[in-house]
Tab-separated table of C-alpha atoms in Angstrom:
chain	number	residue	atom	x	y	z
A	147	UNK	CA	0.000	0.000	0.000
A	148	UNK	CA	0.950	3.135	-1.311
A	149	UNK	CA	-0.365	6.459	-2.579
A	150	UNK	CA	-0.903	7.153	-6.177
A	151	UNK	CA	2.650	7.955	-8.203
A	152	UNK	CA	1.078	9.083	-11.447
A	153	UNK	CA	2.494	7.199	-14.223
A	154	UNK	CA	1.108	9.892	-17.115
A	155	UNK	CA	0.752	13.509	-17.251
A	156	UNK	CA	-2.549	14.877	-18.493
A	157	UNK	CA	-3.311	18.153	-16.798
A	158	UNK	CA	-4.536	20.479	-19.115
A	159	UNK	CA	-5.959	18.011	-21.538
A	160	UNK	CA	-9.320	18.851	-23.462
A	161	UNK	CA	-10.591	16.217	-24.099
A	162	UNK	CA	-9.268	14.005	-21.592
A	163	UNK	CA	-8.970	10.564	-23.396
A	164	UNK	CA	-8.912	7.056	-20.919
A	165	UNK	CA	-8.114	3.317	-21.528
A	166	UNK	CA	-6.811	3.563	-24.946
A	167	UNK	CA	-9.747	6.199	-26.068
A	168	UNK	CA	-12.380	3.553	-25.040
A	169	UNK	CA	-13.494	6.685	-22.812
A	170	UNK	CA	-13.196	10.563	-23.793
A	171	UNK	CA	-14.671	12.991	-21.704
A	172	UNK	CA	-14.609	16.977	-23.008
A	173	UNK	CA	-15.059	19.353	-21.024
A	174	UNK	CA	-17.557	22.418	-21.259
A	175	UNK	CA	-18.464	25.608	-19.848
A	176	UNK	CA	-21.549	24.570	-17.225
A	177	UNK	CA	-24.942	25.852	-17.682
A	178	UNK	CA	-26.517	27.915	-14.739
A	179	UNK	CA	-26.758	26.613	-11.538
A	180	UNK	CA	-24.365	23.881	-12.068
A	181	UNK	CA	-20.296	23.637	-11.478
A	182	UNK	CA	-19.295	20.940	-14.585
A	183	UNK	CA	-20.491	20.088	-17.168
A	184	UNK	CA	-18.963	16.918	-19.295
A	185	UNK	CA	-19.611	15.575	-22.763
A	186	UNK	CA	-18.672	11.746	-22.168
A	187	UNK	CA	-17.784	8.883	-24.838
A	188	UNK	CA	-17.608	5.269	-24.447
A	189	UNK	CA	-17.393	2.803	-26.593
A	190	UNK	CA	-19.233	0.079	-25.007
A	191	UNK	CA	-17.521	-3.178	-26.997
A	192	UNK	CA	-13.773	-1.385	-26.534
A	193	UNK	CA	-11.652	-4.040	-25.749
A	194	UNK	CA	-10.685	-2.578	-22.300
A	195	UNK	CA	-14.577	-2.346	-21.375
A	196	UNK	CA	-14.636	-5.872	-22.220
A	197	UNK	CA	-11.876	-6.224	-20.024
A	198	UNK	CA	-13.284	-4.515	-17.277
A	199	UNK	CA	-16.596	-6.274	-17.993
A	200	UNK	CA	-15.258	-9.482	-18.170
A	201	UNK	CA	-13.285	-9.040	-14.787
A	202	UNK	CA	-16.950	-8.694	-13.002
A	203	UNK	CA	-16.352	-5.312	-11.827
A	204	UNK	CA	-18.571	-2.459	-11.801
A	205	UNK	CA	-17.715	0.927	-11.373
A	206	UNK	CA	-17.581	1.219	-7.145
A	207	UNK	CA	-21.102	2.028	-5.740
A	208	UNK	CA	-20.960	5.677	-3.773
A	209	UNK	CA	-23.160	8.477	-2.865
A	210	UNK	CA	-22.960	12.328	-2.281
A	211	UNK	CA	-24.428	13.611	0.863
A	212	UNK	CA	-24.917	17.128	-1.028
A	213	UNK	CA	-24.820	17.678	-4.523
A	214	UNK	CA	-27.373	16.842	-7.022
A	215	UNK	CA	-26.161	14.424	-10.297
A	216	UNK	CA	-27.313	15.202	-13.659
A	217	UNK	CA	-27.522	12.771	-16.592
A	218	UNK	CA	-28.577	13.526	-20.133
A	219	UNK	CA	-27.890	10.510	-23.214
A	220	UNK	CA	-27.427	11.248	-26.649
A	221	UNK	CA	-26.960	8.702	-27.898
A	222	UNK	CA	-26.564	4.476	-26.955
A	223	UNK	CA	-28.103	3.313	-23.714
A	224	UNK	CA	-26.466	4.470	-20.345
A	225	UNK	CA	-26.981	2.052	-16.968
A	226	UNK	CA	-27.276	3.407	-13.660
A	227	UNK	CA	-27.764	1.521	-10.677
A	228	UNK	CA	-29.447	3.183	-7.834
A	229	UNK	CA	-30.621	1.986	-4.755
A	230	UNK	CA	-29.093	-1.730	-5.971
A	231	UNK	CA	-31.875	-1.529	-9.078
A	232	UNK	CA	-30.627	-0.783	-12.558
A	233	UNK	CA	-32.213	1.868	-14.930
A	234	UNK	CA	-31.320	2.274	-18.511
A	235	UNK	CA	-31.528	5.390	-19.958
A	236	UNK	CA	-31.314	6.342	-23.666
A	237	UNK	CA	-31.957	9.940	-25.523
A	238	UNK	CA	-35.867	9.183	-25.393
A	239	UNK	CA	-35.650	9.868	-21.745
A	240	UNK	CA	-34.008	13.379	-21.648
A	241	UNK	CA	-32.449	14.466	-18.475
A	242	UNK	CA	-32.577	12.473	-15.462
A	243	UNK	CA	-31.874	14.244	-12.093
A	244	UNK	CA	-30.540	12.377	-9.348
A	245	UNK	CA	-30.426	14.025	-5.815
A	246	UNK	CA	-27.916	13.866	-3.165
A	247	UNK	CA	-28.193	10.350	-1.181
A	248	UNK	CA	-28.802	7.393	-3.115
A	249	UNK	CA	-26.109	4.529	-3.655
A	250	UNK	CA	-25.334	4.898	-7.073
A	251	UNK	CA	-23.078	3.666	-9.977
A	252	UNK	CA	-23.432	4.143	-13.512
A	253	UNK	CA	-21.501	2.524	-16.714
A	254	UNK	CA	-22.479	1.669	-20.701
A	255	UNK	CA	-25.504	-0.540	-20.800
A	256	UNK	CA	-23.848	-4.517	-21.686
A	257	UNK	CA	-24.980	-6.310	-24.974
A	258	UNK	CA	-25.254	-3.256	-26.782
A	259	UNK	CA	-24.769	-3.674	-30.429
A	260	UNK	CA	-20.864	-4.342	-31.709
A	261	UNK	CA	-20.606	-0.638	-33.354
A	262	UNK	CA	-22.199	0.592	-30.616
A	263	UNK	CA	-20.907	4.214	-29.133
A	264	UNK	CA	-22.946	5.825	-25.807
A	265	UNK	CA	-22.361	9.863	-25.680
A	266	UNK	CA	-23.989	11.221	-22.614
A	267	UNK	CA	-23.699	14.217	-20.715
A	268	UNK	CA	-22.808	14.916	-17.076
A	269	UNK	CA	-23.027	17.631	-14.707
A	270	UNK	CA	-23.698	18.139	-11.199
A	271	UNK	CA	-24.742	21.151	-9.051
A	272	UNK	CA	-22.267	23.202	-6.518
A	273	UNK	CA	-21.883	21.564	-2.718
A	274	UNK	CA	-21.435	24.934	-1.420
A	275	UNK	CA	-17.946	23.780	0.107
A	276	UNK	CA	-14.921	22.445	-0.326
A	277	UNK	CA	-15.349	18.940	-1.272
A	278	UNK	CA	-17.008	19.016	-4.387
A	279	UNK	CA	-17.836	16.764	-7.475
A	280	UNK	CA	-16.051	18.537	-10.012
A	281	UNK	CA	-13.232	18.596	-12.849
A	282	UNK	CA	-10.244	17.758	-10.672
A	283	UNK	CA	-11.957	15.043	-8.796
A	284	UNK	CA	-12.808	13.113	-12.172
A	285	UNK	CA	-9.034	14.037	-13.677
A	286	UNK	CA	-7.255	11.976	-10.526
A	287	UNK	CA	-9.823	9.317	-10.278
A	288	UNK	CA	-9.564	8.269	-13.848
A	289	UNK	CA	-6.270	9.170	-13.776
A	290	UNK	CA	-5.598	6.563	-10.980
A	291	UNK	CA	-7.915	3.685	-12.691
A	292	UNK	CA	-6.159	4.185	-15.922
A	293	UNK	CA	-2.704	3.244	-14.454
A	294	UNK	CA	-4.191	0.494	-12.490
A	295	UNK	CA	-5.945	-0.832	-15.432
A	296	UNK	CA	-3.392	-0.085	-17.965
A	297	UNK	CA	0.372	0.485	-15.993
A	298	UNK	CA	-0.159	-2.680	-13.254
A	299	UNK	CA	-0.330	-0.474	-10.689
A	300	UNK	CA	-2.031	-1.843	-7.668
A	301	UNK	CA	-5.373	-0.148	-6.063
A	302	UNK	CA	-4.714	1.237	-2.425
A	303	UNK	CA	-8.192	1.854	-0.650
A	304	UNK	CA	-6.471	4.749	1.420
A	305	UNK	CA	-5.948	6.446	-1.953
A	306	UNK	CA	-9.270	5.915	-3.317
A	307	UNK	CA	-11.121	7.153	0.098
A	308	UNK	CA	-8.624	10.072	-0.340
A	309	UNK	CA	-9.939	10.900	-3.725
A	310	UNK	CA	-13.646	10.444	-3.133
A	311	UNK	CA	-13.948	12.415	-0.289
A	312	UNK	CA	-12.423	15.483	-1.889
A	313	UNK	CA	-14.798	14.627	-4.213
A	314	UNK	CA	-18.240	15.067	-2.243
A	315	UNK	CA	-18.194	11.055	-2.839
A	316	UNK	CA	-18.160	8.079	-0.461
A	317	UNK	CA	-18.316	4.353	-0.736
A	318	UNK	CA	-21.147	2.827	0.248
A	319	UNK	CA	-20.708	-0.003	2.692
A	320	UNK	CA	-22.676	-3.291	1.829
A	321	UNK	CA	-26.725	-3.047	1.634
A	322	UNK	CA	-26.905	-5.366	5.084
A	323	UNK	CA	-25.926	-2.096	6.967
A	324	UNK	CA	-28.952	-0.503	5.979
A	325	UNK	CA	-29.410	2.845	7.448
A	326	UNK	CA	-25.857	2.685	8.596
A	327	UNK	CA	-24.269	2.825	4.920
A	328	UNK	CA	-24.354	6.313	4.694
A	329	UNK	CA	-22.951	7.683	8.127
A	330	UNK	CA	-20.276	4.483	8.548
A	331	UNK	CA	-19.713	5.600	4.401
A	332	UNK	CA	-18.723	9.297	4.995
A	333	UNK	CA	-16.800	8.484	8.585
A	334	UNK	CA	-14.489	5.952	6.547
A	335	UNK	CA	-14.097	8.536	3.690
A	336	UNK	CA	-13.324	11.293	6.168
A	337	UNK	CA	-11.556	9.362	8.979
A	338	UNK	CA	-9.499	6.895	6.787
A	339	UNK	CA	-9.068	8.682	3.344
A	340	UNK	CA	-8.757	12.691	4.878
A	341	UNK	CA	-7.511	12.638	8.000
A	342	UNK	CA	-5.403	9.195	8.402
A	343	UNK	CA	-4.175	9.386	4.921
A	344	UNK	CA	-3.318	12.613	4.445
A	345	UNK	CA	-0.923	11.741	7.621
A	346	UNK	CA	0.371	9.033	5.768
A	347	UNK	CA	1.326	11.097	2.376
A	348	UNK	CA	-1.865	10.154	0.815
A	349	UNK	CA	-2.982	13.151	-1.141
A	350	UNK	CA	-6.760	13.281	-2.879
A	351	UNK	CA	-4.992	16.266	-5.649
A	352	UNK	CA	-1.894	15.427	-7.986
A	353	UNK	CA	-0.345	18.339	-9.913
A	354	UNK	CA	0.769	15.416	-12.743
A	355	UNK	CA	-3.849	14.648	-13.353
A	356	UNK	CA	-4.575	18.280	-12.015
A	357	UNK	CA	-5.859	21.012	-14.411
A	358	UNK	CA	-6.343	23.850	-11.995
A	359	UNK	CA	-3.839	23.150	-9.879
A	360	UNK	CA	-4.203	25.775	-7.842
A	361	UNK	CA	-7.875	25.686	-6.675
A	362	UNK	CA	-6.907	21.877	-5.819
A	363	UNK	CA	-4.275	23.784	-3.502
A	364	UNK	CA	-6.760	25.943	-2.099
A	365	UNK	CA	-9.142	22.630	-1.020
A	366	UNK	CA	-5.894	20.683	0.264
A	367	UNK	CA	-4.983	23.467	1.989
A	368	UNK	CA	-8.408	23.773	4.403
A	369	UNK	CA	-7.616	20.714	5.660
A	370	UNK	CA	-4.546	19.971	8.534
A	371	UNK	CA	-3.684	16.785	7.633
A	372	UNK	CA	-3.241	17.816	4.072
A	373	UNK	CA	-1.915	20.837	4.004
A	374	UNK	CA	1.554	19.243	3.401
A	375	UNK	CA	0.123	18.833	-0.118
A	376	UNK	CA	-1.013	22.587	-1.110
A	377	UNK	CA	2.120	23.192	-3.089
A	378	UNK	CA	1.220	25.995	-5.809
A	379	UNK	CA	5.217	25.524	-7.622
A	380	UNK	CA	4.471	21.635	-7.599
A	381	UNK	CA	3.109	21.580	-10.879
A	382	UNK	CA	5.391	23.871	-12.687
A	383	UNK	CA	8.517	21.860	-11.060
A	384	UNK	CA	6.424	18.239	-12.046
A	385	UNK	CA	6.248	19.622	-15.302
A	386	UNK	CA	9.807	20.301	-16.150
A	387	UNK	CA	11.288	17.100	-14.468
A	388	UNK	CA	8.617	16.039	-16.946
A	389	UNK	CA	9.786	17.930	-19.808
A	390	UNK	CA	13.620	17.517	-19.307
A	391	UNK	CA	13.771	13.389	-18.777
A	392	UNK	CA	11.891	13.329	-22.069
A	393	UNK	CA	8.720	12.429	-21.157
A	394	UNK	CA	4.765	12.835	-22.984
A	395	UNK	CA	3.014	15.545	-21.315
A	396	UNK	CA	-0.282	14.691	-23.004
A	397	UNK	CA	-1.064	18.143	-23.503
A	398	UNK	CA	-0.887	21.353	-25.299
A	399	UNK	CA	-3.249	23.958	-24.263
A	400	UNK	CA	-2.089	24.790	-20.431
A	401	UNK	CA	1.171	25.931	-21.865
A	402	UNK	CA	0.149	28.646	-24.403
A	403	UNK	CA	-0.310	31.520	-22.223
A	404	UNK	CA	2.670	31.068	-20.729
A	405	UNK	CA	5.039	30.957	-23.962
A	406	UNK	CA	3.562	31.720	-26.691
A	407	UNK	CA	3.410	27.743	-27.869
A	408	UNK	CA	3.641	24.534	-26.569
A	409	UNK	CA	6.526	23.997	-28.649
A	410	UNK	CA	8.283	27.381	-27.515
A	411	UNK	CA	7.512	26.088	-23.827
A	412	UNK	CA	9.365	22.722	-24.101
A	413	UNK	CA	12.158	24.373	-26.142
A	414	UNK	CA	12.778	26.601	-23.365
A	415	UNK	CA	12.504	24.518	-20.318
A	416	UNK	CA	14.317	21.456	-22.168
A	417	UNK	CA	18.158	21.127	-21.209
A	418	UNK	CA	19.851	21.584	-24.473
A	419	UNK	CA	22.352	18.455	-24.980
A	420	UNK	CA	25.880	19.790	-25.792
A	421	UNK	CA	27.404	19.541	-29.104
């Protein structure tokens, strides 16, 4: 056990492309009233979904104690379990609202048709604190699965409480505990993945999966045991260990303001060799 040691660098990446581009999420500017707002791509028969599929895991089940989730398919046939009882929505059903408390997981509808493709969108309302569903939450945790699925990296559970906490998420204990899964859900999420990992080095925000790294600063940095974390030069000094060992960045866009080009960027922070 271990926390996360990103193995790829995709900060700043629009659209952010997972498991060999079996999922692409782009992101766009959120309508009133909510705080993202994410056009998302699967291709249900990619081999990797099979993969995952075929493994018998589901996406893990979780709830949020205060934001509302927002789910709108354009096209293919989206599941989402809730309450333990799947629902399949397609385009005919327009937006389905789902409000903060149910045990939830959602993923591309199985036995869909070999060319299938599901596009759905995703947004979610504000939590009105610092722990929120939002763009940096869904840039680690996919971030993490992909080099777990991809890279061999092995799952902590400390890391993944870590992550869903700052993300206005928690696992849901099994459905025996009844009115206990929610309040023995957030207590692990807070206890184990804030407050016991963040003493331990486990951090929910990496400036390597972290677009704005600075508001992920700001969130880290309300909390005591993970204040340690709230580095605002991390990124730029990630970056250019990044940069100068010769290594994919994934990305273009974060670096234009600051030189001009992406090109101009790594030409400048790149250690010249010596003739």
């Amino acid at each position: 056990m271990a926390p996360a040691k990103p193995l790829a660098y995709t900060a700043g990446s629009n659209p952010v492309s997972k498991f060999e581009n079996a999922f692409v999420v782009t992101r766009h500017t959120p309508p009133p009233g909510r705080n993202i707002h994410f056009h998302v791509r699967i291709e249900p028969n990619h081999p990797r979904v099979i993969q995952i599929s075929a493994s018998g895991k589901k996406p893990p089940t979780h709830f949020h104690p205060r934001q509302w989730e927002f789910f709108k398919v354009e096209r293919g046939s989206l599941t989402v379990e809730i309450n333990g009882k799947p629902h399949q929505f397609t385009k005919e059903d327009g937006e389905y609202a789902l409000p903060p408390g149910p045990h939830h997981c959602l993923y591309a509808t199985p036995g869909q048709p070999a060319d299938a493709v599901l596009e759905f969108w995703l947004s979610a309302s504000p939590s009105g604190g610092a722990a929120e569903l939002d763009q940096a939450f869904f840039e680690n945790w996919y971030g993490y699965q992909e080099d777990i699925l991809l890279r061999g990296v092995k799952p902590d559970p400390i890391q993944v409480l870590s992550m869903f906490d700052a993300g206005d998420s928690y696992l849901s204990p099994p459905w025996w505990m009844g009115p206990l899964r929610r309040p023995l859900g957030k207590i692990l999420g807070i206890v184990v993945g804030r407050w016991i990992g963040g003493l331990l080095g486990y951090a929910p925000f990496y400036p390597e999966w972290t677009t704005d790294w600075q508001a992920a600063c700001d969130k880290m940095g309300s909390h005591w045991t993970q204040k340690q974390f709230a580095i605002p030069d991390a990124q730029k000094v990630t970056r250019n260990e990044w940069v100068r060992k010769g290594r994919d960045i994934g990305n273009q866009g974060i670096y234009i303001e600051e030189a001009g080009s992406y090109e101009e960027w790594v030409s400048k922070n790149t250690r010249k060799k010596d003739l």
